[in-house]
PDB file of C-alpha atoms in Angstrom:
ATOM      1  CA  MET L 694      -0.100   0.048   0.044  1.00 91.00           C
ATOM      2  CA  MET L 695       1.116   3.354  -0.622  1.00 96.00           C
ATOM      3  CA  PHE L 696      -0.054   6.940   0.533  1.00 97.00           C
ATOM      4  CA  PHE L 697       1.304  10.281  -0.182  1.00 97.00           C
ATOM      5  CA  TYR L 698       1.269  13.656  -0.030  1.00 98.00           C
ATOM      6  CA  GLY L 699       2.533  16.776  -1.753  1.00 98.00           C
ATOM      7  CA  LYS L 700       3.116  20.766  -0.986  1.00 98.00           C
ATOM      8  CA  THR L 701       5.004  23.766  -2.535  1.00 98.00           C
ATOM      9  CA  ASP L 702       6.259  26.713  -0.852  1.00 98.00           C
ATOM     10  CA  LYS L 703       7.421  30.082  -2.635  1.00 96.00           C
ATOM     11  CA  GLY L 704       9.901  30.318   0.498  1.00 96.00           C
ATOM     12  CA  ARG L 705      11.082  33.499   1.953  1.00 96.00           C
ATOM     13  CA  GLN L 706      12.917  35.343  -0.376  1.00 93.00           C
ATOM     14  CA  ARG L 707      11.050  34.310  -3.796  1.00 92.00           C
ATOM     15  CA  ALA L 708       8.369  36.692  -5.062  1.00 91.00           C
ATOM     16  CA  ILE L 709       6.533  33.901  -6.977  1.00 93.00           C
ATOM     17  CA  ASN L 710       6.537  30.102  -6.772  1.00 96.00           C
ATOM     18  CA  GLN L 711       8.082  28.687 -10.030  1.00 96.00           C
ATOM     19  CA  ASP L 712       7.807  24.807  -8.643  1.00 97.00           C
ATOM     20  CA  ASN L 713       4.812  22.442 -10.082  1.00 98.00           C
ATOM     21  CA  PHE L 714       4.041  18.911  -9.047  1.00 98.00           C
ATOM     22  CA  LEU L 715       1.303  16.447  -9.375  1.00 98.00           C
ATOM     23  CA  THR L 716       0.198  13.090  -8.006  1.00 98.00           C
ATOM     24  CA  MET L 717      -1.775  10.687  -9.290  1.00 97.00           C
ATOM     25  CA  ARG L 718      -3.710   6.997  -8.463  1.00 97.00           C
ATOM     26  CA  LEU L 719      -3.851   6.133 -12.111  1.00 98.00           C
ATOM     27  CA  CYS L 720      -5.550   2.787 -11.112  1.00 97.00           C
ATOM     28  CA  ASP L 721      -5.477  -0.233  -8.246  1.00 96.00           C
ATOM     29  CA  ASN L 722      -1.766  -0.877  -9.256  1.00 97.00           C
ATOM     30  CA  VAL L 723      -0.015   2.239 -10.848  1.00 98.00           C
ATOM     31  CA  LEU L 724       0.603   5.484  -9.081  1.00 98.00           C
ATOM     32  CA  LEU L 725       2.260   8.744 -10.912  1.00 98.00           C
ATOM     33  CA  PHE L 726       4.350  11.440  -9.084  1.00 98.00           C
ATOM     34  CA  VAL L 727       5.992  13.981 -10.791  1.00 98.00           C
ATOM     35  CA  LEU L 728       7.787  17.295  -9.976  1.00 98.00           C
ATOM     36  CA  CYS L 729       9.216  20.433 -11.895  1.00 98.00           C
ATOM     37  CA  ASP L 730      11.364  23.400 -10.937  1.00 98.00           C
ATOM     38  CA  GLY L 731      11.298  26.135 -13.749  1.00 97.00           C
ATOM     39  CA  MET L 732      14.011  28.024 -14.665  1.00 93.00           C
ATOM     40  CA  GLY L 733      13.992  31.241 -16.765  1.00 82.00           C
ATOM     41  CA  GLY L 734      12.581  34.525 -15.472  1.00 70.00           C
ATOM     42  CA  THR L 735       9.852  35.295 -13.649  1.00 67.00           C
ATOM     43  CA  ASN L 736       7.186  33.934 -16.036  1.00 76.00           C
ATOM     44  CA  GLY L 737       9.311  31.755 -18.266  1.00 92.00           C
ATOM     45  CA  GLY L 738      10.084  29.284 -14.884  1.00 94.00           C
ATOM     46  CA  HIS L 739       6.655  29.216 -13.857  1.00 94.00           C
ATOM     47  CA  ILE L 740       5.173  28.362 -17.423  1.00 96.00           C
ATOM     48  CA  ALA L 741       7.781  25.887 -18.172  1.00 97.00           C
ATOM     49  CA  SER L 742       7.232  23.637 -15.156  1.00 97.00           C
ATOM     50  CA  LYS L 743       3.639  23.985 -15.413  1.00 97.00           C
ATOM     51  CA  LEU L 744       3.835  22.781 -18.902  1.00 98.00           C
ATOM     52  CA  ALA L 745       6.230  19.806 -18.116  1.00 98.00           C
ATOM     53  CA  VAL L 746       3.938  18.540 -15.512  1.00 98.00           C
ATOM     54  CA  SER L 747       1.123  18.728 -17.558  1.00 98.00           C
ATOM     55  CA  SER L 748       2.356  17.306 -20.562  1.00 98.00           C
ATOM     56  CA  PHE L 749       4.141  14.542 -18.833  1.00 98.00           C
ATOM     57  CA  ALA L 750       1.193  13.445 -16.884  1.00 98.00           C
ATOM     58  CA  GLU L 751      -1.539  13.621 -19.648  1.00 98.00           C
ATOM     59  CA  TYR L 752       0.866  11.470 -21.612  1.00 98.00           C
ATOM     60  CA  VAL L 753       1.468   8.692 -18.851  1.00 98.00           C
ATOM     61  CA  GLU L 754      -2.110   8.613 -17.842  1.00 98.00           C
ATOM     62  CA  GLU L 755      -3.894   8.397 -21.477  1.00 97.00           C
ATOM     63  CA  THR L 756      -1.301   5.546 -22.177  1.00 97.00           C
ATOM     64  CA  VAL L 757      -1.970   3.692 -18.960  1.00 98.00           C
ATOM     65  CA  SER L 758      -5.667   3.947 -19.246  1.00 97.00           C
ATOM     66  CA  ARG L 759      -5.354   1.722 -22.530  1.00 96.00           C
ATOM     67  CA  PHE L 760      -4.296  -1.249 -20.678  1.00 96.00           C
ATOM     68  CA  ILE L 761      -6.424  -0.668 -17.558  1.00 97.00           C
ATOM     69  CA  ASP L 762      -9.454  -3.793 -16.811  1.00 95.00           C
ATOM     70  CA  SER L 763     -12.224  -1.857 -16.202  1.00 91.00           C
ATOM     71  CA  ASP L 764     -13.748  -4.753 -13.909  1.00 94.00           C
ATOM     72  CA  SER L 765     -10.498  -4.767 -11.812  1.00 95.00           C
ATOM     73  CA  ASP L 766      -8.827  -1.553 -12.456  1.00 96.00           C
ATOM     74  CA  ILE L 767      -5.730  -3.165 -12.798  1.00 96.00           C
ATOM     75  CA  CYS L 768      -3.209  -2.189 -15.280  1.00 97.00           C
ATOM     76  CA  ASN L 769      -1.473  -4.893 -17.387  1.00 95.00           C
ATOM     77  CA  ILE L 770       2.178  -3.876 -16.928  1.00 94.00           C
ATOM     78  CA  GLU L 771       3.560  -6.102 -19.309  1.00 89.00           C
ATOM     79  CA  SER L 772       1.880  -4.102 -22.177  1.00 94.00           C
ATOM     80  CA  LEU L 773       2.472  -1.143 -20.414  1.00 95.00           C
ATOM     81  CA  ALA L 774       6.441  -1.146 -20.925  1.00 95.00           C
ATOM     82  CA  PRO L 775       7.245   1.397 -18.031  1.00 97.00           C
ATOM     83  CA  ILE L 776      10.629   2.004 -19.362  1.00 97.00           C
ATOM     84  CA  GLU L 777       9.313   2.942 -23.179  1.00 97.00           C
ATOM     85  CA  LEU L 778       6.669   4.790 -21.397  1.00 98.00           C
ATOM     86  CA  LEU L 779       8.681   7.490 -19.267  1.00 98.00           C
ATOM     87  CA  HIS L 780      11.217   7.866 -21.914  1.00 98.00           C
ATOM     88  CA  GLU L 781       8.260   9.067 -24.344  1.00 98.00           C
ATOM     89  CA  ALA L 782       6.460  11.266 -21.813  1.00 98.00           C
ATOM     90  CA  VAL L 783       9.952  13.302 -21.060  1.00 98.00           C
ATOM     91  CA  SER L 784      10.025  13.875 -24.814  1.00 98.00           C
ATOM     92  CA  ARG L 785       6.364  14.884 -24.949  1.00 98.00           C
ATOM     93  CA  ALA L 786       7.105  17.366 -22.120  1.00 98.00           C
ATOM     94  CA  ASN L 787      10.463  18.415 -23.610  1.00 98.00           C
ATOM     95  CA  GLN L 788       8.708  19.385 -27.008  1.00 98.00           C
ATOM     96  CA  ALA L 789       6.095  21.488 -25.346  1.00 98.00           C
ATOM     97  CA  VAL L 790       8.290  23.327 -23.309  1.00 97.00           C
ATOM     98  CA  PHE L 791      10.900  23.960 -26.066  1.00 96.00           C
ATOM     99  CA  ARG L 792       8.021  24.616 -28.799  1.00 96.00           C
ATOM    100  CA  ARG L 793       6.276  27.481 -26.354  1.00 95.00           C
ATOM    101  CA  SER L 794       9.928  28.992 -25.371  1.00 93.00           C
ATOM    102  CA  ARG L 795      10.306  29.655 -29.558  1.00 92.00           C
ATOM    103  CA  GLU L 796       6.993  30.976 -29.792  1.00 92.00           C
ATOM    104  CA  ASN L 797       7.875  33.691 -27.746  1.00 88.00           C
ATOM    105  CA  SER L 798      10.956  35.722 -27.350  1.00 85.00           C
ATOM    106  CA  GLU L 799      10.319  36.483 -23.553  1.00 86.00           C
ATOM    107  CA  LEU L 800      10.632  33.055 -22.902  1.00 89.00           C
ATOM    108  CA  SER L 801      13.349  31.985 -24.812  1.00 87.00           C
ATOM    109  CA  ASN L 802      15.591  30.878 -21.752  1.00 86.00           C
ATOM    110  CA  MET L 803      12.658  28.862 -20.032  1.00 95.00           C
ATOM    111  CA  GLY L 804      13.288  25.515 -19.137  1.00 97.00           C
ATOM    112  CA  THR L 805      12.925  23.155 -15.831  1.00 98.00           C
ATOM    113  CA  THR L 806      13.997  20.145 -13.977  1.00 98.00           C
ATOM    114  CA  LEU L 807      11.852  17.022 -14.188  1.00 98.00           C
ATOM    115  CA  VAL L 808      12.000  14.157 -11.506  1.00 98.00           C
ATOM    116  CA  GLY L 809       9.239  11.739 -11.340  1.00 98.00           C
ATOM    117  CA  ALA L 810       8.513   8.060  -9.970  1.00 98.00           C
ATOM    118  CA  LEU L 811       5.896   5.576 -11.442  1.00 98.00           C
ATOM    119  CA  VAL L 812       5.080   2.824  -9.501  1.00 98.00           C
ATOM    120  CA  CYS L 813       3.507  -0.302 -11.347  1.00 97.00           C
ATOM    121  CA  ASN L 814       2.994  -3.491  -8.780  1.00 96.00           C
ATOM    122  CA  ASP L 815       6.003  -3.888  -6.792  1.00 95.00           C
ATOM    123  CA  VAL L 816       8.350  -1.732  -8.854  1.00 98.00           C
ATOM    124  CA  LEU L 817       9.377   1.659  -8.650  1.00 98.00           C
ATOM    125  CA  TYR L 818      10.507   3.536 -11.870  1.00 98.00           C
ATOM    126  CA  THR L 819      12.724   6.961 -11.220  1.00 98.00           C
ATOM    127  CA  VAL L 820      13.287   9.191 -14.039  1.00 98.00           C
ATOM    128  CA  ASN L 821      15.295  12.806 -13.454  1.00 98.00           C
ATOM    129  CA  ILE L 822      16.810  15.599 -15.425  1.00 98.00           C
ATOM    130  CA  GLY L 823      18.094  18.546 -13.649  1.00 97.00           C
ATOM    131  CA  ASP L 824      18.761  18.755  -9.874  1.00 97.00           C
ATOM    132  CA  SER L 825      15.604  18.068  -8.565  1.00 98.00           C
ATOM    133  CA  ARG L 826      15.661  14.739  -6.435  1.00 98.00           C
ATOM    134  CA  LEU L 827      13.834  11.609  -5.241  1.00 98.00           C
ATOM    135  CA  TYR L 828      15.615   9.971  -2.064  1.00 98.00           C
ATOM    136  CA  MET L 829      14.194   6.780   0.055  1.00 98.00           C
ATOM    137  CA  PHE L 830      14.501   6.373   3.901  1.00 97.00           C
ATOM    138  CA  SER L 831      14.313   3.061   5.581  1.00 87.00           C
ATOM    139  CA  ASP L 832      14.908   2.560   8.960  1.00 80.00           C
ATOM    140  CA  THR L 833      17.995   5.111   9.762  1.00 86.00           C
ATOM    141  CA  LYS L 834      19.007   5.459   6.572  1.00 94.00           C
ATOM    142  CA  ILE L 835      18.982   7.937   3.818  1.00 96.00           C
ATOM    143  CA  LYS L 836      19.336   7.317  -0.017  1.00 97.00           C
ATOM    144  CA  GLN L 837      19.305   9.552  -3.027  1.00 97.00           C
ATOM    145  CA  LEU L 838      17.914   7.551  -5.954  1.00 98.00           C
ATOM    146  CA  THR L 839      18.740  10.201  -8.652  1.00 98.00           C
ATOM    147  CA  HIS L 840      21.898  12.005  -9.868  1.00 97.00           C
ATOM    148  CA  ASP L 841      21.971  15.452 -10.198  1.00 97.00           C
ATOM    149  CA  HIS L 842      22.626  16.787 -13.592  1.00 97.00           C
ATOM    150  CA  SER L 843      24.487  19.676 -12.348  1.00 95.00           C
ATOM    151  CA  TYR L 844      27.799  21.659 -12.569  1.00 94.00           C
ATOM    152  CA  VAL L 845      28.984  21.007  -8.726  1.00 92.00           C
ATOM    153  CA  GLN L 846      27.432  17.246  -9.369  1.00 93.00           C
ATOM    154  CA  MET L 847      29.902  17.252 -12.186  1.00 94.00           C
ATOM    155  CA  LEU L 848      33.056  18.041 -10.043  1.00 93.00           C
ATOM    156  CA  VAL L 849      32.216  15.748  -7.481  1.00 92.00           C
ATOM    157  CA  ASP L 850      32.173  13.215 -10.147  1.00 92.00           C
ATOM    158  CA  MET L 851      35.347  13.765 -11.424  1.00 94.00           C
ATOM    159  CA  GLN L 852      36.841  14.229  -7.739  1.00 92.00           C
ATOM    160  CA  ARG L 853      37.537  18.009  -8.061  1.00 93.00           C
ATOM    161  CA  ILE L 854      35.044  18.750  -4.905  1.00 92.00           C
ATOM    162  CA  THR L 855      33.743  17.071  -2.522  1.00 90.00           C
ATOM    163  CA  LYS L 856      30.145  16.255  -1.820  1.00 86.00           C
ATOM    164  CA  GLU L 857      30.250  18.501   1.278  1.00 85.00           C
ATOM    165  CA  GLU L 858      32.232  21.390  -0.483  1.00 89.00           C
ATOM    166  CA  ALA L 859      29.049  20.976  -3.249  1.00 87.00           C
ATOM    167  CA  GLN L 860      26.469  22.047  -0.746  1.00 82.00           C
ATOM    168  CA  THR L 861      28.049  25.704  -0.540  1.00 84.00           C
ATOM    169  CA  ASN L 862      29.735  26.033  -4.190  1.00 86.00           C
ATOM    170  CA  PRO L 863      28.514  29.322  -5.304  1.00 84.00           C
ATOM    171  CA  ARG L 864      27.718  27.385  -8.722  1.00 87.00           C
ATOM    172  CA  ARG L 865      25.709  25.038  -7.430  1.00 84.00           C
ATOM    173  CA  ASN L 866      22.705  26.052  -9.353  1.00 84.00           C
ATOM    174  CA  ILE L 867      24.123  25.751 -12.817  1.00 92.00           C
ATOM    175  CA  LEU L 868      22.567  22.502 -14.633  1.00 96.00           C
ATOM    176  CA  THR L 869      24.519  20.399 -17.025  1.00 96.00           C
ATOM    177  CA  ARG L 870      21.250  19.317 -18.366  1.00 96.00           C
ATOM    178  CA  ALA L 871      17.153  20.614 -18.218  1.00 97.00           C
ATOM    179  CA  LEU L 872      13.930  20.002 -19.845  1.00 98.00           C
ATOM    180  CA  GLY L 873      12.671  22.083 -22.670  1.00 96.00           C
ATOM    181  CA  THR L 874      16.140  24.200 -23.310  1.00 94.00           C
ATOM    182  CA  GLU L 875      16.844  22.041 -26.436  1.00 95.00           C
ATOM    183  CA  SER L 876      14.992  20.351 -28.782  1.00 95.00           C
ATOM    184  CA  ARG L 877      15.878  16.863 -27.586  1.00 96.00           C
ATOM    185  CA  VAL L 878      17.164  15.998 -24.062  1.00 97.00           C
ATOM    186  CA  GLU L 879      17.845  12.798 -22.269  1.00 96.00           C
ATOM    187  CA  ALA L 880      16.508  11.257 -18.760  1.00 97.00           C
ATOM    188  CA  ASP L 881      18.049   9.345 -16.866  1.00 98.00           C
ATOM    189  CA  ILE L 882      15.324   6.209 -16.059  1.00 98.00           C
ATOM    190  CA  ALA L 883      15.944   3.313 -13.575  1.00 98.00           C
ATOM    191  CA  SER L 884      13.651   0.998 -11.893  1.00 97.00           C
ATOM    192  CA  ILE L 885      14.082  -0.712  -8.109  1.00 97.00           C
ATOM    193  CA  VAL L 886      11.730  -3.443  -6.528  1.00 97.00           C
ATOM    194  CA  LEU L 887      10.090  -2.208  -3.465  1.00 97.00           C
ATOM    195  CA  PRO L 888      11.626  -3.484  -0.290  1.00 95.00           C
ATOM    196  CA  SER L 889       9.882  -5.882   2.143  1.00 93.00           C
ATOM    197  CA  GLU L 890       9.818  -3.591   5.035  1.00 94.00           C
ATOM    198  CA  LYS L 891       7.879  -0.302   5.232  1.00 94.00           C
ATOM    199  CA  ALA L 892       9.895   2.677   3.307  1.00 96.00           C
ATOM    200  CA  TYR L 893       9.228   6.323   2.510  1.00 97.00           C
ATOM    201  CA  TYR L 894      10.002   8.232  -0.725  1.00 98.00           C
ATOM    202  CA  LEU L 895      10.837  11.890  -0.826  1.00 98.00           C
ATOM    203  CA  LEU L 896      10.467  14.019  -4.443  1.00 98.00           C
ATOM    204  CA  CYS L 897      11.822  17.409  -3.906  1.00 98.00           C
ATOM    205  CA  SER L 898      13.184  20.503  -5.416  1.00 98.00           C
ATOM    206  CA  ASP L 899      16.177  22.125  -4.417  1.00 96.00           C
ATOM    207  CA  GLY L 900      14.715  24.747  -2.256  1.00 96.00           C
ATOM    208  CA  LEU L 901      14.400  21.744   0.220  1.00 98.00           C
ATOM    209  CA  TYR L 902      17.156  20.004   0.250  1.00 96.00           C
ATOM    210  CA  ASN L 903      19.884  23.084  -0.313  1.00 94.00           C
ATOM    211  CA  PHE L 904      18.736  24.631   3.403  1.00 95.00           C
ATOM    212  CA  LEU L 905      17.974  21.300   4.949  1.00 95.00           C
ATOM    213  CA  PRO L 906      20.806  18.731   5.310  1.00 92.00           C
ATOM    214  CA  GLU L 907      20.365  15.185   4.787  1.00 93.00           C
ATOM    215  CA  GLU L 908      20.478  14.568   8.660  1.00 94.00           C
ATOM    216  CA  LYS L 909      17.604  16.486   8.943  1.00 96.00           C
ATOM    217  CA  LEU L 910      15.780  15.526   6.296  1.00 96.00           C
ATOM    218  CA  LEU L 911      16.390  12.060   7.510  1.00 96.00           C
ATOM    219  CA  GLN L 912      15.294  13.147  10.988  1.00 95.00           C
ATOM    220  CA  THR L 913      12.083  14.870   9.700  1.00 96.00           C
ATOM    221  CA  VAL L 914      10.706  11.781   7.631  1.00 96.00           C
ATOM    222  CA  THR L 915      11.650   9.230  10.275  1.00 92.00           C
ATOM    223  CA  GLU L 916      10.592  10.621  13.481  1.00 87.00           C
ATOM    224  CA  ASN L 917       7.335  10.301  15.046  1.00 74.00           C
ATOM    225  CA  ALA L 918       4.308  12.362  14.113  1.00 59.00           C
ATOM    226  CA  ASP L 919       1.757  13.510  16.378  1.00 56.00           C
ATOM    227  CA  CYS L 920      -1.087  11.769  15.108  1.00 59.00           C
ATOM    228  CA  GLU L 921      -2.509   8.087  15.084  1.00 57.00           C
ATOM    229  CA  ASP L 922      -0.496   5.464  14.487  1.00 63.00           C
ATOM    230  CA  ASP L 923      -2.826   4.113  11.411  1.00 78.00           C
ATOM    231  CA  ASP L 924      -3.471   7.733  10.313  1.00 89.00           C
ATOM    232  CA  HIS L 925      -1.001   7.628   7.272  1.00 93.00           C
ATOM    233  CA  GLU L 926      -2.233  10.698   5.387  1.00 92.00           C
ATOM    234  CA  LYS L 927      -2.108  12.822   8.763  1.00 94.00           C
ATOM    235  CA  GLU L 928       1.292  11.598   9.306  1.00 95.00           C
ATOM    236  CA  LEU L 929       2.538  12.675   5.865  1.00 96.00           C
ATOM    237  CA  GLN L 930       1.058  16.125   6.021  1.00 96.00           C
ATOM    238  CA  ILE L 931       2.789  16.790   9.271  1.00 96.00           C
ATOM    239  CA  LYS L 932       5.891  15.614   7.786  1.00 97.00           C
ATOM    240  CA  THR L 933       5.657  17.321   5.097  1.00 98.00           C
ATOM    241  CA  ASP L 934       4.530  20.878   6.669  1.00 97.00           C
ATOM    242  CA  SER L 935       7.859  20.293   8.741  1.00 97.00           C
ATOM    243  CA  LEU L 936      10.030  19.459   6.182  1.00 98.00           C
ATOM    244  CA  ILE L 937       9.001  22.950   4.266  1.00 98.00           C
ATOM    245  CA  ASN L 938       9.032  24.713   7.863  1.00 98.00           C
ATOM    246  CA  ARG L 939      12.603  23.243   8.527  1.00 97.00           C
ATOM    247  CA  ALA L 940      13.980  24.704   5.195  1.00 98.00           C
ATOM    248  CA  ASN L 941      12.434  27.876   5.477  1.00 98.00           C
ATOM    249  CA  ASP L 942      14.159  28.139   8.917  1.00 97.00           C
ATOM    250  CA  GLY L 943      16.878  27.029   6.991  1.00 95.00           C
ATOM    251  CA  GLY L 944      16.800  30.257   5.007  1.00 95.00           C
ATOM    252  CA  GLY L 945      14.057  29.881   2.716  1.00 96.00           C
ATOM    253  CA  GLY L 946      16.075  30.791  -0.259  1.00 94.00           C
ATOM    254  CA  ASP L 947      14.097  29.057  -2.947  1.00 95.00           C
ATOM    255  CA  ASN L 948      10.897  27.447  -3.836  1.00 97.00           C
ATOM    256  CA  ILE L 949      10.241  24.403  -2.183  1.00 98.00           C
ATOM    257  CA  THR L 950       8.227  21.582  -3.338  1.00 98.00           C
ATOM    258  CA  ALA L 951       8.091  18.023  -1.481  1.00 98.00           C
ATOM    259  CA  ILE L 952       6.302  15.039  -2.563  1.00 98.00           C
ATOM    260  CA  LEU L 953       6.167  12.412   0.670  1.00 98.00           C
ATOM    261  CA  ILE L 954       5.578   8.634   0.191  1.00 98.00           C
ATOM    262  CA  LYS L 955       4.948   6.073   2.707  1.00 97.00           C
ATOM    263  CA  TYR L 956       5.169   2.755   1.469  1.00 96.00           C
ATOM    264  CA  LEU L 957       3.839  -0.149   3.506  1.00 94.00           C
ATOM    265  CA  PRO L 958       4.164  -4.293   2.370  1.00 91.00           C
ATOM    266  CA  ASN L 959       0.784  -5.730   2.256  1.00 79.00           C
ATOM    267  CA  GLU L 960       1.782  -8.024   5.681  1.00 55.00           C
ATOM    268  CA  VAL L 961       2.710  -4.564   7.512  1.00 50.00           C
ATOM    269  CA  ASN L 962       0.479  -2.589   9.246  1.00 46.00           C
ATOM    270  CA  ALA L 963       2.241   0.146  10.437  1.00 47.00           C
TER     271      ALA L 963
END
């Protein structure tokens, strides 16, 4: 079973919010989560992220609907081909943003990050472009499932700076890959089998992790919520609110978006 909650906040230093997100339960065995952090000026960033989210999700929803058995509300995953589906959804979203930027000179520099998760039965498929992230939390561990497409991540990969130095590098906001800035873009797509124990997953924009270190992310997600044990939706709402509040307390220098997911195997009840 999966429960989820998402929220976005403009932060304390930005006039508008250029982040957008969407959560969807497409049928009994398929869920979709997508988050985009726009760039390219006040209007351009918002338009790019909104257009990317809608274009990406529309294609996924339309495709999944063709493989759902109306009686059982279950999708035939083998026929769906999730990895190919995500590649095409990214292409559709990229073309939508790129075309809009070419139509209006005021939007010529716009683009967006994209991070998504498609859950099919017991497999989670990840997709990302840019530096929005997907984390997994289990027990007392945090693991980043996506790899940033950023200048500082490139330096880390080349062992020129450490991961700790990257967190404060003045060029950490420079992306090496974004959606909508070129006619074609390559996304990183991977799959993981869902674990046999309880786990949390977090999709977020850099406005969260840049102002809330990983140890604080882990603490916030795994600490007990002030609610009943079986009220999973309330738990997720409390924890998501806390993530955003703590990022704001840490400076709130960017828009902050978080989608928090709680996964419970069928045999686990709490």
